[in-house]
mmCIF file of C-alpha atoms in Angstrom:
data_model
loop_
_atom_site.group_PDB
_atom_site.id
_atom_site.type_symbol
_atom_site.label_atom_id
_atom_site.label_comp_id
_atom_site.label_asym_id
_atom_site.label_seq_id
_atom_site.Cartn_x
_atom_site.Cartn_y
_atom_site.Cartn_z
ATOM 1 C CA MET K 1 35.742 -35.491 11.596
ATOM 2 C CA THR K 2 38.744 -36.591 10.119
ATOM 3 C CA GLY K 3 41.733 -34.348 9.318
ATOM 4 C CA GLU K 4 40.895 -32.874 6.147
ATOM 5 C CA GLU K 5 37.672 -31.071 7.863
ATOM 6 C CA ARG K 6 39.975 -29.817 10.886
ATOM 7 C CA ARG K 7 42.390 -28.587 8.566
ATOM 8 C CA LEU K 8 39.891 -26.712 7.044
ATOM 9 C CA GLY K 9 38.572 -25.481 9.232
ATOM 10 C CA GLN K 10 41.299 -24.149 11.088
ATOM 11 C CA MET K 11 42.885 -22.421 7.765
ATOM 12 C CA SER K 12 39.356 -20.822 7.908
ATOM 13 C CA VAL K 13 40.260 -18.858 11.300
ATOM 14 C CA GLU K 14 42.969 -18.369 10.266
ATOM 15 C CA ALA K 15 42.218 -16.223 7.299
ATOM 16 C CA ALA K 16 39.897 -14.804 9.492
ATOM 17 C CA LEU K 17 42.590 -12.805 11.447
ATOM 18 C CA LEU K 18 44.919 -12.728 8.563
ATOM 19 C CA VAL K 19 42.394 -10.817 6.371
ATOM 20 C CA PRO K 20 42.429 -7.702 8.873
ATOM 21 C CA VAL K 21 46.007 -7.568 9.673
ATOM 22 C CA VAL K 22 46.680 -6.905 6.290
ATOM 23 C CA LEU K 23 43.843 -4.754 5.557
ATOM 24 C CA ALA K 24 45.162 -2.756 8.403
ATOM 25 C CA VAL K 25 48.614 -2.825 6.969
ATOM 26 C CA VAL K 26 48.107 -1.843 3.399
ATOM 27 C CA ALA K 27 46.340 1.443 5.288
ATOM 28 C CA LEU K 28 49.048 2.262 7.400
ATOM 29 C CA LEU K 29 51.308 2.061 3.660
ATOM 30 C CA VAL K 30 48.469 3.946 2.054
ATOM 31 C CA GLN K 31 48.537 6.718 3.812
ATOM 32 C CA PRO K 32 52.003 8.022 3.953
ATOM 33 C CA ALA K 33 51.910 7.670 0.239
ATOM 34 C CA CYS K 34 49.070 10.095 0.117
ATOM 35 C CA VAL K 35 51.057 12.908 1.582
ATOM 36 C CA LEU K 36 54.159 12.502 0.211
ATOM 37 C CA TYR K 37 51.932 12.940 -3.411
ATOM 38 C CA THR K 38 50.911 15.554 -1.594
ATOM 39 C CA ARG K 39 53.596 17.457 -0.345
ATOM 40 C CA ALA K 40 55.700 16.546 -3.612
ATOM 41 C CA VAL K 41 53.211 18.872 -5.551
ATOM 42 C CA MET K 42 53.612 21.926 -3.426
ATOM 43 C CA ALA K 43 56.808 21.646 -3.247
ATOM 44 C CA ALA K 44 57.259 21.499 -7.444
ATOM 45 C CA THR K 45 54.403 24.009 -7.167
ATOM 46 C CA ALA K 46 56.411 27.025 -4.757
ATOM 47 C CA GLY K 47 59.529 25.942 -7.091
ATOM 48 C CA GLU K 48 57.724 26.589 -9.884
ATOM 49 C CA LEU K 49 55.370 29.696 -8.626
ATOM 50 C CA ALA K 50 59.085 31.902 -6.678
ATOM 51 C CA ARG K 51 60.197 31.354 -9.801
ATOM 52 C CA LEU K 52 57.612 33.279 -11.534
ATOM 53 C CA ALA K 53 56.961 35.516 -9.219
ATOM 54 C CA ALA K 54 60.742 36.840 -9.366
ATOM 55 C CA THR K 55 60.545 37.008 -13.355
ATOM 56 C CA SER K 56 57.223 37.957 -14.025
ATOM 57 C CA ARG K 57 55.044 41.220 -13.477
ATOM 58 C CA GLY K 58 51.786 39.516 -13.382
ATOM 59 C CA GLY K 59 50.290 40.781 -9.677
ATOM 60 C CA GLU K 60 48.567 38.327 -6.544
ATOM 61 C CA ASP K 61 45.403 36.674 -8.646
ATOM 62 C CA GLU K 62 47.798 35.383 -11.810
ATOM 63 C CA LEU K 63 50.588 33.868 -9.289
ATOM 64 C CA ARG K 64 47.183 32.624 -7.653
ATOM 65 C CA SER K 65 45.932 31.545 -10.454
ATOM 66 C CA PHE K 66 49.233 29.354 -11.747
ATOM 67 C CA ALA K 67 49.197 27.701 -8.400
ATOM 68 C CA LEU K 68 45.763 26.429 -8.323
ATOM 69 C CA ARG K 69 46.263 24.870 -11.800
ATOM 70 C CA ARG K 70 49.570 22.639 -10.747
ATOM 71 C CA LEU K 71 47.673 21.784 -7.343
ATOM 72 C CA ALA K 72 45.439 20.539 -9.371
ATOM 73 C CA ALA K 73 47.695 16.975 -10.344
ATOM 74 C CA VAL K 74 46.276 16.349 -6.098
ATOM 75 C CA PRO K 75 43.378 14.341 -5.962
ATOM 76 C CA ASP K 76 40.371 16.224 -4.544
ATOM 77 C CA VAL K 77 40.158 13.734 -1.807
ATOM 78 C CA PRO K 78 40.216 14.065 1.832
ATOM 79 C CA ALA K 79 43.089 11.838 1.824
ATOM 80 C CA PHE K 80 45.553 14.218 -0.792
ATOM 81 C CA HIS K 81 43.655 16.871 0.122
ATOM 82 C CA GLU K 82 40.769 18.539 1.985
ATOM 83 C CA GLY K 83 38.526 21.236 0.937
ATOM 84 C CA GLY K 84 39.073 21.941 -2.435
ATOM 85 C CA PRO K 85 40.861 24.647 -4.990
ATOM 86 C CA ALA K 86 39.186 27.110 -2.920
ATOM 87 C CA ALA K 87 41.031 25.258 0.540
ATOM 88 C CA TRP K 88 44.319 25.568 -1.000
ATOM 89 C CA ASP K 89 46.470 28.695 1.258
ATOM 90 C CA VAL K 90 49.322 30.306 -1.337
ATOM 91 C CA GLU K 91 51.315 33.451 -0.373
ATOM 92 C CA VAL K 92 54.305 34.901 -2.235
ATOM 93 C CA THR K 93 56.359 38.099 -0.659
ATOM 94 C CA GLY K 94 58.561 39.438 -2.841
ATOM 95 C CA PRO K 95 60.265 39.824 -4.962
ATOM 96 C CA SER K 96 62.124 41.982 -3.163
ATOM 97 C CA ASP K 97 65.291 44.805 -4.478
ATOM 98 C CA ASP K 98 67.472 41.761 -4.184
ATOM 99 C CA GLY K 99 65.512 39.449 -5.984
ATOM 100 C CA ALA K 100 64.696 37.239 -2.890
ATOM 101 C CA VAL K 101 60.643 35.602 -3.180
ATOM 102 C CA GLU K 102 59.445 33.896 -0.665
ATOM 103 C CA VAL K 103 56.475 31.213 -1.763
ATOM 104 C CA LEU K 104 54.074 29.906 1.227
ATOM 105 C CA ILE K 105 51.667 26.607 0.824
ATOM 106 C CA VAL K 106 49.426 25.215 3.114
ATOM 107 C CA GLY K 107 46.820 22.780 2.762
ATOM 108 C CA ARG K 108 45.165 20.195 4.702
ATOM 109 C CA VAL K 109 45.087 16.196 4.752
ATOM 110 C CA ARG K 110 42.188 14.048 6.787
ATOM 111 C CA PRO K 111 43.899 11.045 7.946
ATOM 112 C CA LEU K 112 42.332 7.846 7.295
ATOM 113 C CA PRO K 113 40.224 6.262 10.808
ATOM 114 C CA LEU K 114 43.336 3.778 11.183
ATOM 115 C CA LEU K 115 45.486 6.566 11.732
ATOM 116 C CA GLY K 116 43.044 9.172 12.797
ATOM 117 C CA ALA K 117 42.575 8.105 16.486
ATOM 118 C CA PHE K 118 46.754 7.773 16.842
ATOM 119 C CA VAL K 119 46.094 11.459 14.726
ATOM 120 C CA SER K 120 43.821 13.417 16.922
ATOM 121 C CA MET K 121 45.863 12.140 20.002
ATOM 122 C CA LEU K 122 49.177 14.232 18.824
ATOM 123 C CA GLY K 123 46.812 16.964 18.347
ATOM 124 C CA ALA K 124 45.086 16.673 14.979
ATOM 125 C CA GLY K 125 43.683 20.521 13.822
ATOM 126 C CA ALA K 126 40.825 22.107 13.525
ATOM 127 C CA GLY K 127 37.871 18.747 11.854
ATOM 128 C CA GLY K 128 40.645 16.233 12.315
ATOM 129 C CA SER K 129 42.031 17.303 9.652
ATOM 130 C CA VAL K 130 46.716 18.123 9.317
ATOM 131 C CA GLU K 131 48.075 20.891 7.466
ATOM 132 C CA LEU K 132 50.472 20.434 5.325
ATOM 133 C CA ARG K 133 53.291 23.635 4.542
ATOM 134 C CA VAL K 134 55.828 23.908 2.750
ATOM 135 C CA ARG K 135 57.720 27.277 2.102
ATOM 136 C CA THR K 136 60.314 27.846 -0.578
ATOM 137 C CA SER K 137 62.306 31.097 -0.692
ATOM 138 C CA GLY K 138 65.555 32.398 -2.476
ATOM 139 C CA SER K 139 67.423 34.874 -5.035
ATOM 140 C CA LEU K 140 67.037 33.812 -8.311
ATOM 141 C CA ARG K 141 69.267 37.176 -8.909
ATOM 142 C CA SER K 142 73.279 35.901 -8.689
ATOM 143 C CA GLN K 143 75.249 37.800 -6.463
ATOM 144 C CA TRP K 144 77.223 37.740 -8.982
ATOM 145 C CA ILE K 145 75.475 40.309 -11.084
ATOM 146 C CA GLY K 146 76.247 44.176 -10.331
ATOM 147 C CA GLY K 147 73.702 47.125 -10.817
ATOM 148 C CA GLU K 148 69.654 47.991 -11.420
ATOM 149 C CA TYR K 149 67.879 46.427 -14.114
ATOM 150 C CA ALA K 150 67.690 49.618 -15.857
ATOM 151 C CA ASP K 151 71.429 49.448 -16.486
ATOM 152 C CA TRP K 152 71.425 46.219 -17.859
ATOM 153 C CA VAL K 153 68.819 47.400 -20.381
ATOM 154 C CA GLU K 154 70.541 50.098 -21.015
ATOM 155 C CA MET K 155 73.173 48.683 -21.466
ATOM 156 C CA TRP K 156 72.077 45.787 -23.879
ATOM 157 C CA GLY K 157 69.742 49.006 -25.206
#
């Protein structure tokens, strides 16, 4: 066996060891990217939904429809979101007398197989999925504004 043949044989052994390691590293980087994207869309949707709930007279169905249109930006792939549009839990509380609104959006993500073993040891939810929650609350009426809505309508009407 010549030196060239030995070097080629060694390179194939190195490649056989290196390829799975590279794929595992890529998988470990892809899962957090998927979860961060889903969470970012959920947070943006919760903020928009809070503003809409505080300023509109729409009912729960209209608010949920608005949220689901925004959440459609998340791919219906288990690594991003599991269960389709019906699986999103959207709760809106308010607006109260002081204009306070609270929005809660809950979705579920299924970890990739490589991370699934670790997640199951940490106590994953039903069916191995992980629950993502985003809660937004705030008052969309400034503190310096006095009086009620009817007072402002009367003043400017």
